[in-house]
Tab-separated table of C-alpha atoms and ligand atoms in Angstrom:
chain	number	residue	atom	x	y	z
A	17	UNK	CA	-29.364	19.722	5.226
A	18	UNK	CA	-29.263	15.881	6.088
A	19	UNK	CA	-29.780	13.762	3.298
A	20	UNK	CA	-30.802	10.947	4.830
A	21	UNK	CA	-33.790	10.517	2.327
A	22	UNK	CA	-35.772	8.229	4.166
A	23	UNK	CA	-39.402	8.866	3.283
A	24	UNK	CA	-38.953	10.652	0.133
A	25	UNK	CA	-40.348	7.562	-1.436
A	26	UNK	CA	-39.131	7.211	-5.064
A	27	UNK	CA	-39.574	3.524	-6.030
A	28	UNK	CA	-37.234	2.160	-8.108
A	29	UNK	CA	-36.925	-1.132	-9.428
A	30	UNK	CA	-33.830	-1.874	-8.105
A	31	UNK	CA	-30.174	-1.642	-6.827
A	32	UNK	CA	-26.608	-2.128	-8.643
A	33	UNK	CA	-23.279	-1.979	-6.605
A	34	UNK	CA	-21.353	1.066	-7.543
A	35	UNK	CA	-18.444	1.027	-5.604
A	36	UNK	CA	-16.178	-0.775	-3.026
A	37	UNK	CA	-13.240	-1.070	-0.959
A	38	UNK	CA	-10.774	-3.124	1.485
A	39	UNK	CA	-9.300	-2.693	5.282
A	40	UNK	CA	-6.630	-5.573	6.251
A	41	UNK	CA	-4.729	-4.579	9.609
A	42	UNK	CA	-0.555	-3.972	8.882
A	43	UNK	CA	0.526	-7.070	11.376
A	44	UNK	CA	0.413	-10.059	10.034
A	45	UNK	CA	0.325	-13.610	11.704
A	46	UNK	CA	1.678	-17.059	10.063
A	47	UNK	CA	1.130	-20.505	10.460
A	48	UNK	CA	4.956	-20.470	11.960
A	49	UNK	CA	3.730	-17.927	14.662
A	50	UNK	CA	1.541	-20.590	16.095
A	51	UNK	CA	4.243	-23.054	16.111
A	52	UNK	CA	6.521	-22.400	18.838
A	53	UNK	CA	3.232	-22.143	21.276
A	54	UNK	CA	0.445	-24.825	20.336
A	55	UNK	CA	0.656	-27.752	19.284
A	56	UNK	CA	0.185	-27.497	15.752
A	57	UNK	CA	2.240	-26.761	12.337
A	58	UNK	CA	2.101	-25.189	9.167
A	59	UNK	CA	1.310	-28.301	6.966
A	60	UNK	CA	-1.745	-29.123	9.058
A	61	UNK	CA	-3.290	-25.601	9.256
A	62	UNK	CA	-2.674	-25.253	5.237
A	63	UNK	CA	-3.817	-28.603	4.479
A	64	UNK	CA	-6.908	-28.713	6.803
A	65	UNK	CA	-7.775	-24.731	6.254
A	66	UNK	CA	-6.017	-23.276	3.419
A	67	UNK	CA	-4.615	-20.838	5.319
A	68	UNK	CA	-1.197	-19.482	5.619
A	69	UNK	CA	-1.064	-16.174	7.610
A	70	UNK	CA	-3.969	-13.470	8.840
A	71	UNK	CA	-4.093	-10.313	10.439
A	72	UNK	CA	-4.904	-8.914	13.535
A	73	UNK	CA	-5.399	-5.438	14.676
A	74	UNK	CA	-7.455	-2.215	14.561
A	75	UNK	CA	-10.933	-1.603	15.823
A	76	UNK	CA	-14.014	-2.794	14.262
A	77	UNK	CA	-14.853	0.530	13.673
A	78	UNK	CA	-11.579	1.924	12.344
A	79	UNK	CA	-11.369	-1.303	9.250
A	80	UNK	CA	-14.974	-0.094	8.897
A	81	UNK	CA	-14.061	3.689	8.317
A	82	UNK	CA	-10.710	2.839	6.230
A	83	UNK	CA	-13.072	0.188	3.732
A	84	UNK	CA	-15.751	2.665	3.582
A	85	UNK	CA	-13.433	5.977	2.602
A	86	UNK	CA	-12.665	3.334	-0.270
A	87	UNK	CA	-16.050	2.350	-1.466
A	88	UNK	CA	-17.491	5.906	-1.097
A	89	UNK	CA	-14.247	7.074	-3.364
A	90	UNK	CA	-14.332	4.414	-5.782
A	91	UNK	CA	-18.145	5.240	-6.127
A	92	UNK	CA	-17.318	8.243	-7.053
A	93	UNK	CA	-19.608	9.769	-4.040
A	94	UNK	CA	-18.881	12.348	-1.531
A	95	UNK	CA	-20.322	10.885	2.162
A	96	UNK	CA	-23.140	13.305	2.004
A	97	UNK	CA	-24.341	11.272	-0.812
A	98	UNK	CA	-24.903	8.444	1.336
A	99	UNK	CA	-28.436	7.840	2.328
A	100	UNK	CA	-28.168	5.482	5.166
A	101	UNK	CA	-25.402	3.284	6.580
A	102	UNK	CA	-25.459	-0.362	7.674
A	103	UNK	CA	-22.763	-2.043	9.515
A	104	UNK	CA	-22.540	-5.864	9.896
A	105	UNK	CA	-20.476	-6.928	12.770
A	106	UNK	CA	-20.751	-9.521	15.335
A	107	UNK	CA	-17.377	-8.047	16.853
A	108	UNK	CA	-18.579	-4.100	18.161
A	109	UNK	CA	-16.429	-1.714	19.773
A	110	UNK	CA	-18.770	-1.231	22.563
A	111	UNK	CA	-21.628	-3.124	23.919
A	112	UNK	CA	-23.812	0.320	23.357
A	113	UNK	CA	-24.049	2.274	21.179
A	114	UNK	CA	-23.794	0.371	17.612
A	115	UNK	CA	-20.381	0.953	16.256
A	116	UNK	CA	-22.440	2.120	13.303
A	117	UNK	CA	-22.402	5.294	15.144
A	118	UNK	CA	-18.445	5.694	15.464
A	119	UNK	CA	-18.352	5.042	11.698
A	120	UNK	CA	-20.832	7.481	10.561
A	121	UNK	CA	-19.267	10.200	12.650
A	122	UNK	CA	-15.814	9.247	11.539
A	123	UNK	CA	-16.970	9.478	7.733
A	124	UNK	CA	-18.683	12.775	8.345
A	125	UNK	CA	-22.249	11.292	7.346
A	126	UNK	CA	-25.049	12.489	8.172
A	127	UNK	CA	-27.624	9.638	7.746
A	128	UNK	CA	-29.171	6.817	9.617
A	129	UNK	CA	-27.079	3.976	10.968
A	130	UNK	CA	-27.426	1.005	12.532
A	131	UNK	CA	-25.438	-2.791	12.761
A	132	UNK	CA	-26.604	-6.035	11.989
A	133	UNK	CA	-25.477	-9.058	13.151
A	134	UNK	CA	-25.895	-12.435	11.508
A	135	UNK	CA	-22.151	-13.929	11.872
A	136	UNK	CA	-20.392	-14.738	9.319
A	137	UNK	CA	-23.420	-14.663	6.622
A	138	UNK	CA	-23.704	-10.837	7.873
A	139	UNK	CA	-22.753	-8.882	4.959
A	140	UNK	CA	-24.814	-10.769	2.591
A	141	UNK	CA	-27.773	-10.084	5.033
A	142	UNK	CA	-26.557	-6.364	4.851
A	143	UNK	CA	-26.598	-6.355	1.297
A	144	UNK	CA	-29.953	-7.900	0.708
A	145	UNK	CA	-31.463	-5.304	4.005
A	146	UNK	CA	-29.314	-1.854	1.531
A	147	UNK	CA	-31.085	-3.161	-1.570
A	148	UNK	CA	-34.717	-3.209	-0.054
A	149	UNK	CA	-34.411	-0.161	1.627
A	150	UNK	CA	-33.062	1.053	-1.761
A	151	UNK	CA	-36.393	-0.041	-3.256
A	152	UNK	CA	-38.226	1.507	-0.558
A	153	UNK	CA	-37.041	5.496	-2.070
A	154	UNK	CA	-33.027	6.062	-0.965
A	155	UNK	CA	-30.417	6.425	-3.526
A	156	UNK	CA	-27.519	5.415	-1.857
A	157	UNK	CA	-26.806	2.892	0.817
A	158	UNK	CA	-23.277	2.223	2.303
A	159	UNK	CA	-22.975	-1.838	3.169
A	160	UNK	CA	-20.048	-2.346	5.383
A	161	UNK	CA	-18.657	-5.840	6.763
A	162	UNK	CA	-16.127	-5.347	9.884
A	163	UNK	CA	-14.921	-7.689	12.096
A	164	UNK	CA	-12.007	-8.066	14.732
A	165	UNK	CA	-12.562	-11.678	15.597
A	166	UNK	CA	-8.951	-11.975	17.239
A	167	UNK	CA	-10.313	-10.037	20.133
A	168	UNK	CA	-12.738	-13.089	20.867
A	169	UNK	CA	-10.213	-16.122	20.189
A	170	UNK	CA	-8.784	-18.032	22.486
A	171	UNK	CA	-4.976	-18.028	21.484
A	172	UNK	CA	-4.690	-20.906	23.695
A	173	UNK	CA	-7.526	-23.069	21.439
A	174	UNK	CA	-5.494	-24.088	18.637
A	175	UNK	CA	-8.842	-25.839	16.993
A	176	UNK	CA	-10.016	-21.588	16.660
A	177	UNK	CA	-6.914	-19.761	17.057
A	178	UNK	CA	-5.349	-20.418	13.385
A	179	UNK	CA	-8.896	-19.898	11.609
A	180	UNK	CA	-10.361	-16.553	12.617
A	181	UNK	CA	-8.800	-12.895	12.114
A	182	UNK	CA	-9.206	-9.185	11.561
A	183	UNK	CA	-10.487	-7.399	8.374
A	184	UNK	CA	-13.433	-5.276	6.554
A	185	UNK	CA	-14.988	-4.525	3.330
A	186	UNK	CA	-17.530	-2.125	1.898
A	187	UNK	CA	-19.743	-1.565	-0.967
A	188	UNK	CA	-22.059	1.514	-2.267
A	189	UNK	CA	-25.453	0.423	-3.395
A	190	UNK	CA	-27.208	2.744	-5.420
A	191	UNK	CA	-30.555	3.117	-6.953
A	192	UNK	CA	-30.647	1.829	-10.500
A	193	UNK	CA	-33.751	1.291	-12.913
A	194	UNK	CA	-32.299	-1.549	-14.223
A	195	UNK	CA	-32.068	-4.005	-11.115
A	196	UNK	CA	-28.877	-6.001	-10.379
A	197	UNK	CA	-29.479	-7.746	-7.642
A	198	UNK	CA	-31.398	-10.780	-8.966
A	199	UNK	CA	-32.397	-12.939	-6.272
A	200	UNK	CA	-31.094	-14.066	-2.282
A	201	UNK	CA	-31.920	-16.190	0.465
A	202	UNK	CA	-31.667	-15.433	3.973
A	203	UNK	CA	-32.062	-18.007	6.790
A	204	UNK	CA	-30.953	-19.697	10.088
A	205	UNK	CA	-31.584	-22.410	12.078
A	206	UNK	CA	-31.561	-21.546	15.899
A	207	UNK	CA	-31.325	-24.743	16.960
A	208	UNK	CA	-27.473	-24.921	16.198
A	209	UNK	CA	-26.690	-21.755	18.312
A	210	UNK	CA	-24.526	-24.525	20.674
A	211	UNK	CA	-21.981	-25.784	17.473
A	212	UNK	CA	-20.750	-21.962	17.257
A	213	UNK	CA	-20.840	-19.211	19.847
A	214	UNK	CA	-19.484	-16.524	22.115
A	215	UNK	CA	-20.921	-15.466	26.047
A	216	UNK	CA	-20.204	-11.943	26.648
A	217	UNK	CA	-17.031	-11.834	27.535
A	218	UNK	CA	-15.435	-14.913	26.366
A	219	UNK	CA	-14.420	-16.887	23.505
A	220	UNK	CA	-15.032	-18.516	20.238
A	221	UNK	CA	-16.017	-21.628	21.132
A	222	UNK	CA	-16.869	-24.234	18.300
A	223	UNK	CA	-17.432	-28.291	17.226
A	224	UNK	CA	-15.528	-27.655	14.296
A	225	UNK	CA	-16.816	-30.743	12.429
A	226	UNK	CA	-20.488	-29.962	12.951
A	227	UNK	CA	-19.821	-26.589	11.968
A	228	UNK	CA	-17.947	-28.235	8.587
A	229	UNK	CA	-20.859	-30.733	7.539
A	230	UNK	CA	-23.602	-27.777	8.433
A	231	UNK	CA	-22.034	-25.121	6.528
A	232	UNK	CA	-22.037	-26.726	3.062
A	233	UNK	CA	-25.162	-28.144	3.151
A	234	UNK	CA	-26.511	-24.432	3.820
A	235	UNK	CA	-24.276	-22.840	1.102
A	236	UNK	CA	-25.519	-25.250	-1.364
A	237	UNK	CA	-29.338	-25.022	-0.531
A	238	UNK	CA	-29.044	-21.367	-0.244
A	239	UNK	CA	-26.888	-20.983	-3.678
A	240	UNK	CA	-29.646	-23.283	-5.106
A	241	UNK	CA	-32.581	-20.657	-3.658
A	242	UNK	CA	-30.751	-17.603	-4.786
A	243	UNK	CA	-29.966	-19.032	-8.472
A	244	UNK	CA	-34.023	-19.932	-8.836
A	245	UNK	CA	-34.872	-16.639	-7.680
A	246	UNK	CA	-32.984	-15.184	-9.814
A	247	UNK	CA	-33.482	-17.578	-13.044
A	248	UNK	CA	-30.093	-18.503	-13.370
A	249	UNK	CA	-28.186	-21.819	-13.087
A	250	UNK	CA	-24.567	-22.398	-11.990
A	251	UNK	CA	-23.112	-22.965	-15.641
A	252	UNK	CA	-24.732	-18.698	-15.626
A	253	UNK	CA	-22.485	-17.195	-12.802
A	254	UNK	CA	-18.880	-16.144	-13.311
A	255	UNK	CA	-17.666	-15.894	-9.816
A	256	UNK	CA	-18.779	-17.060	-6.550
A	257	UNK	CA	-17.758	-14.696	-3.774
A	258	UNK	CA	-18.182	-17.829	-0.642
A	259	UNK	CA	-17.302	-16.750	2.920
A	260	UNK	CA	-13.500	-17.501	3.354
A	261	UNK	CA	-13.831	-19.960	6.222
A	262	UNK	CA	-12.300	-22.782	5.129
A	263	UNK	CA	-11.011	-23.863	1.381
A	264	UNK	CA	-12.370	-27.498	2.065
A	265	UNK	CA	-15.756	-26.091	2.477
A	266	UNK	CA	-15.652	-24.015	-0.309
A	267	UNK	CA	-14.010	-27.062	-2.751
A	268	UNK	CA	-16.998	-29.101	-0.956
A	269	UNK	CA	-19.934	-26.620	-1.829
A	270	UNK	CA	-18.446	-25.816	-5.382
A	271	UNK	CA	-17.943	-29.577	-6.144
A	272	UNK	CA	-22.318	-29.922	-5.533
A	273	UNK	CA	-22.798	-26.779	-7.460
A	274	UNK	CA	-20.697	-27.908	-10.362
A	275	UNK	CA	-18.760	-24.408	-10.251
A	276	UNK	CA	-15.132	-24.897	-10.904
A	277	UNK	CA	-12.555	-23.379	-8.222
A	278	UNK	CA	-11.164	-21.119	-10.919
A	279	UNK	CA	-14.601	-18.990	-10.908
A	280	UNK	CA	-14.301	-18.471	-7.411
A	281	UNK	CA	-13.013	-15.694	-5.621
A	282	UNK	CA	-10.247	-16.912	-2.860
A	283	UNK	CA	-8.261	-14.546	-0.057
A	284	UNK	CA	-8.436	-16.834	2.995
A	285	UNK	CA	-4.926	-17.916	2.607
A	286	UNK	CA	-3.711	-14.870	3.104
A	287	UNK	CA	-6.607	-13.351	5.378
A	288	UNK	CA	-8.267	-16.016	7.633
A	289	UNK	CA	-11.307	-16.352	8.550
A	290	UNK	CA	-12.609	-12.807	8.839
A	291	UNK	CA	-16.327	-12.797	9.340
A	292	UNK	CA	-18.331	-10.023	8.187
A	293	UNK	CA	-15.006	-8.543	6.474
A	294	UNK	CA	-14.505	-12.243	4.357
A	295	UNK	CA	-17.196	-11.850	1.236
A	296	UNK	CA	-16.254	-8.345	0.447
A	297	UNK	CA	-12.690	-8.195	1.087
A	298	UNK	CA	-13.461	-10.999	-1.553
A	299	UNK	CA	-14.944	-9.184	-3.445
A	300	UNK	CA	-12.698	-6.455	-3.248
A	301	UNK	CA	-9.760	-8.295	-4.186
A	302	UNK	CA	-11.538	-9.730	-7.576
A	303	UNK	CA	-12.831	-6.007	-8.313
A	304	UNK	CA	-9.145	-4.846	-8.060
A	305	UNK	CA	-7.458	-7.093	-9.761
A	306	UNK	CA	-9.848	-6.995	-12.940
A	307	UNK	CA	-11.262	-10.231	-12.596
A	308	UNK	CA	-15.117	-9.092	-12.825
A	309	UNK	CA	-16.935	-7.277	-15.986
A	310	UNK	CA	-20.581	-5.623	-16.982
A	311	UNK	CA	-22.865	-8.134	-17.158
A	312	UNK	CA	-20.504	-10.878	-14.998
A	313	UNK	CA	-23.615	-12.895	-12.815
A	314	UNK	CA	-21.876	-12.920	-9.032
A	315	UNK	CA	-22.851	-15.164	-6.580
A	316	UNK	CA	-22.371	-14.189	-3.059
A	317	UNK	CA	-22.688	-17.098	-0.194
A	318	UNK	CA	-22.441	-16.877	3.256
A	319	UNK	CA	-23.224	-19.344	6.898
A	320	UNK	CA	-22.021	-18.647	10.296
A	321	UNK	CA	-22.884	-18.822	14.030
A	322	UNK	CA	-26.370	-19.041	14.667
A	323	UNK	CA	-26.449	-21.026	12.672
A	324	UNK	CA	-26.966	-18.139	9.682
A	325	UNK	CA	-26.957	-18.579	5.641
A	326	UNK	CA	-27.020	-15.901	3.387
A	327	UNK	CA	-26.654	-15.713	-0.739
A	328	UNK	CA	-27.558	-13.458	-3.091
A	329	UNK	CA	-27.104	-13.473	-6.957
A	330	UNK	CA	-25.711	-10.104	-8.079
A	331	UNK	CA	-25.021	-8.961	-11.767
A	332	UNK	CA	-21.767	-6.863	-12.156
A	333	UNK	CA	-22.475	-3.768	-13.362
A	334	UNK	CA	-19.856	-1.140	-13.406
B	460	ACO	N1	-3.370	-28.167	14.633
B	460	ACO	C1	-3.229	-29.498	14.783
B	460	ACO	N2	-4.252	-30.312	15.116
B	460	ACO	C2	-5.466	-29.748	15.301
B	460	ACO	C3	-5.680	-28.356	15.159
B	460	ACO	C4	-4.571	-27.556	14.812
B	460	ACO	N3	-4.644	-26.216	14.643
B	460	ACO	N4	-6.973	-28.095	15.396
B	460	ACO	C5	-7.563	-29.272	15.675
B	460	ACO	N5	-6.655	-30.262	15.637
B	460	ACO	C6	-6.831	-31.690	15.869
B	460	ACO	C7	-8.053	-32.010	16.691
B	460	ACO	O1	-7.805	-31.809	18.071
B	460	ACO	C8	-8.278	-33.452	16.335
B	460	ACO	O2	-7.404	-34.226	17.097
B	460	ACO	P1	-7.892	-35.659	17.671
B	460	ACO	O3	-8.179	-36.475	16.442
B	460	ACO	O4	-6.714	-36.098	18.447
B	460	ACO	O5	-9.114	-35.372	18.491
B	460	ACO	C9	-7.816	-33.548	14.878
B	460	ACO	O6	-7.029	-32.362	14.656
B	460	ACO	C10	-8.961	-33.578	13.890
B	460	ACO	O7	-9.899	-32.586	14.286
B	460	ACO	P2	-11.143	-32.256	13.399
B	460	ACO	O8	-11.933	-31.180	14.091
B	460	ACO	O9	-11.845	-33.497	12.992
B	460	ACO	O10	-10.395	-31.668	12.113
B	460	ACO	P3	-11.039	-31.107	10.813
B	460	ACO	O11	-10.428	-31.715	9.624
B	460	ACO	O12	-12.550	-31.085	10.892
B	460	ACO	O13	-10.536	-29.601	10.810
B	460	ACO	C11	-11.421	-27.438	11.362
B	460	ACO	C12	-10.847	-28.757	11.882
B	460	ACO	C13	-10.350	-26.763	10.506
B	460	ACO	C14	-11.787	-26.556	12.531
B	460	ACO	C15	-12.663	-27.749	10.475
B	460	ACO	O14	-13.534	-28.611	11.171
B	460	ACO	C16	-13.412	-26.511	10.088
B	460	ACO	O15	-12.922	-25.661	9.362
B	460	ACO	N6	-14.695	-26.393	10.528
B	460	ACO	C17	-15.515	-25.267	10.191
B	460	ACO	C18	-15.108	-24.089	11.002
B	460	ACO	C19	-15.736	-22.824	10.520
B	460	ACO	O16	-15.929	-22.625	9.347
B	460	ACO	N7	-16.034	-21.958	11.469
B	460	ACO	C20	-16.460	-20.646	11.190
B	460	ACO	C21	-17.920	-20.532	10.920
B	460	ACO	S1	-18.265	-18.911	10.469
B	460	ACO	C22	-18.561	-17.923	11.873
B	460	ACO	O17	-19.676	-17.610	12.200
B	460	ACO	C23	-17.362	-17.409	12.619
């Protein structure tokens, strides 16, 4: 029997992240690469970025599946456990259907699914969308982030072509009396669709400076938001999870939040600018590596095209 338990309504007061997990693609692509065929170098890209390679390859779907198989096994869940299943991408395999679909066949669920696409501030949106429905009666919701953002650069546009890349992350939400998500923001301003966007079809295209000044006065606001919400201040959260766009905008944001670089969660050098996939491969790499403990207040803060924001204050809690 499905257990997609949408409409046994069980309120509970909240949601705590249970699990996670990581998908990079094997090739990987330096600063040198772009060298020899635009007009750029190394020192520029790392002092104007942060970043020194990326990686490009795989489906959207298959980072999805290999990040998810992760999450659902470091949760300690087998997929039927999984009470519905949302994707964000901005990068699908197909036009129609969602590549929600692909994933939940390929993971052998057997629950709703659907994608969501708010750019780069996606997965936070995602996160904030699981823990709702969570409070609206299901137990366990599977938040993925997967993007392939190489298939819509222009590797002829060396202002895009060193910045964005391949990659995906998951997380298991689960119901928990004792709620850990503690407060978010979610917003956009439509007006700025023209600083950041893709036709069908085509490519990135971007005014890279706009984009810059835009994005850190939305991280800060939002970070601001979240914190009230969730009666906290910065001096109360132990690591910021930011979207790995750029390390200047992150310095920039932290610097106005008064939250030192050392609480912050950094991959970018070595993964680029991966959309959806940035916060939790993020947050992946600060779960592995033992950096986060019960009780550790995590801020997650996202902006991309749209122009999206997205942060939500989450206490550790595994
Ligand atoms: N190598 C060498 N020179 C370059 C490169 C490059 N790869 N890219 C741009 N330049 C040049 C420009 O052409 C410009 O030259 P000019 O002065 O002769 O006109 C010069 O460098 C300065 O350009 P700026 O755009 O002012 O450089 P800036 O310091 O702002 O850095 C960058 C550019 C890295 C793109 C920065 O503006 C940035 O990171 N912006 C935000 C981008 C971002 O975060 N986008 C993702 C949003 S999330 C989403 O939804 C996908």
């Amino acid at each position: 029997m499905a257990t997609n338990e949408t409409g046994k309504l069980k309120l509970m007061q909240g949601s705590r992240i249970i699990g996670w997990g990581a998908a990079l693609p094997d090739k990987v692509i330096t600063n040198q690469d772009f060298e020899g065929r635009l007009e750029t170098n190394d020192a520029w890209i790392t002092e104007r970025t942060g970043i020194k390679e990326r990686r490009y390859g795989g489906t959207t779907s298959s980072l999805a599946v290999e990040a998810a198989q992760k999450a659902i096994a470091s949760a300690g869940l087998a997929p039927e456990d999984i009470g519905m299943l949302i994707l964000s991408t901005t990068t699908p395999d197909k036009t129609v259907p969602a590549t929600s679909s692909t994933v939940q066949a390929e993971l052998g669920l057997s629950c709703g699914a659907f994608d969501l696409n708010a750019a780069c501030a996606g997965f936070v949106y995602a996160l904030v969308v699981g823990h709702n429905m969570i409070q609206s009666g299901l137990k366990n919701v599977l938040v993925i982030g997967s993007d392939t953002l190489s298939r819509i650069t222009d590797q002829e546009d060396r202002a895009t072509a060193v910045l964005f890349a391949d990659g995906a992350g998951a997380v298991v939400l689960q119901a928990s009396e004792d709620n850990a998500v503690l407060g978010w923001d979610l917003g956009v301003d439509g007006s700025l669709v023209p600083i950041l966007y893709c036709e069908h079809g085509g490519y990135m295209r971007m005014e890279g400076r706009e984009v810059f000044k835009r994005a850190v006065l939305a991280m800060v606001d939002s970070a601001h938001l979240a914190l009230g919400r969730a009666g906290l201040t910065p001096d109360d959260i132990a690591l910021v999870v930011p979207h790995q766009a750029n390390i200047r905008i992150i310095e920039a944001a932290n610097r106005r939040l008064g939250i030192p670089m050392e609480r912050t969660s950094i991959v970018l050098d070595t993964t680029g600018n991966t959309s959806s996939g940035s916060i939790p491969l993020a947050l992946a790499a600060a779960a592995d590596k033992g950096a986060l403990h019960p009780g550790d207040n995590v801020l997650f803060c996202g902006f991309g095209a749209g122009m999206t924001w997205a942060s939500a204050v989450v206490r550790w809690d595994i």
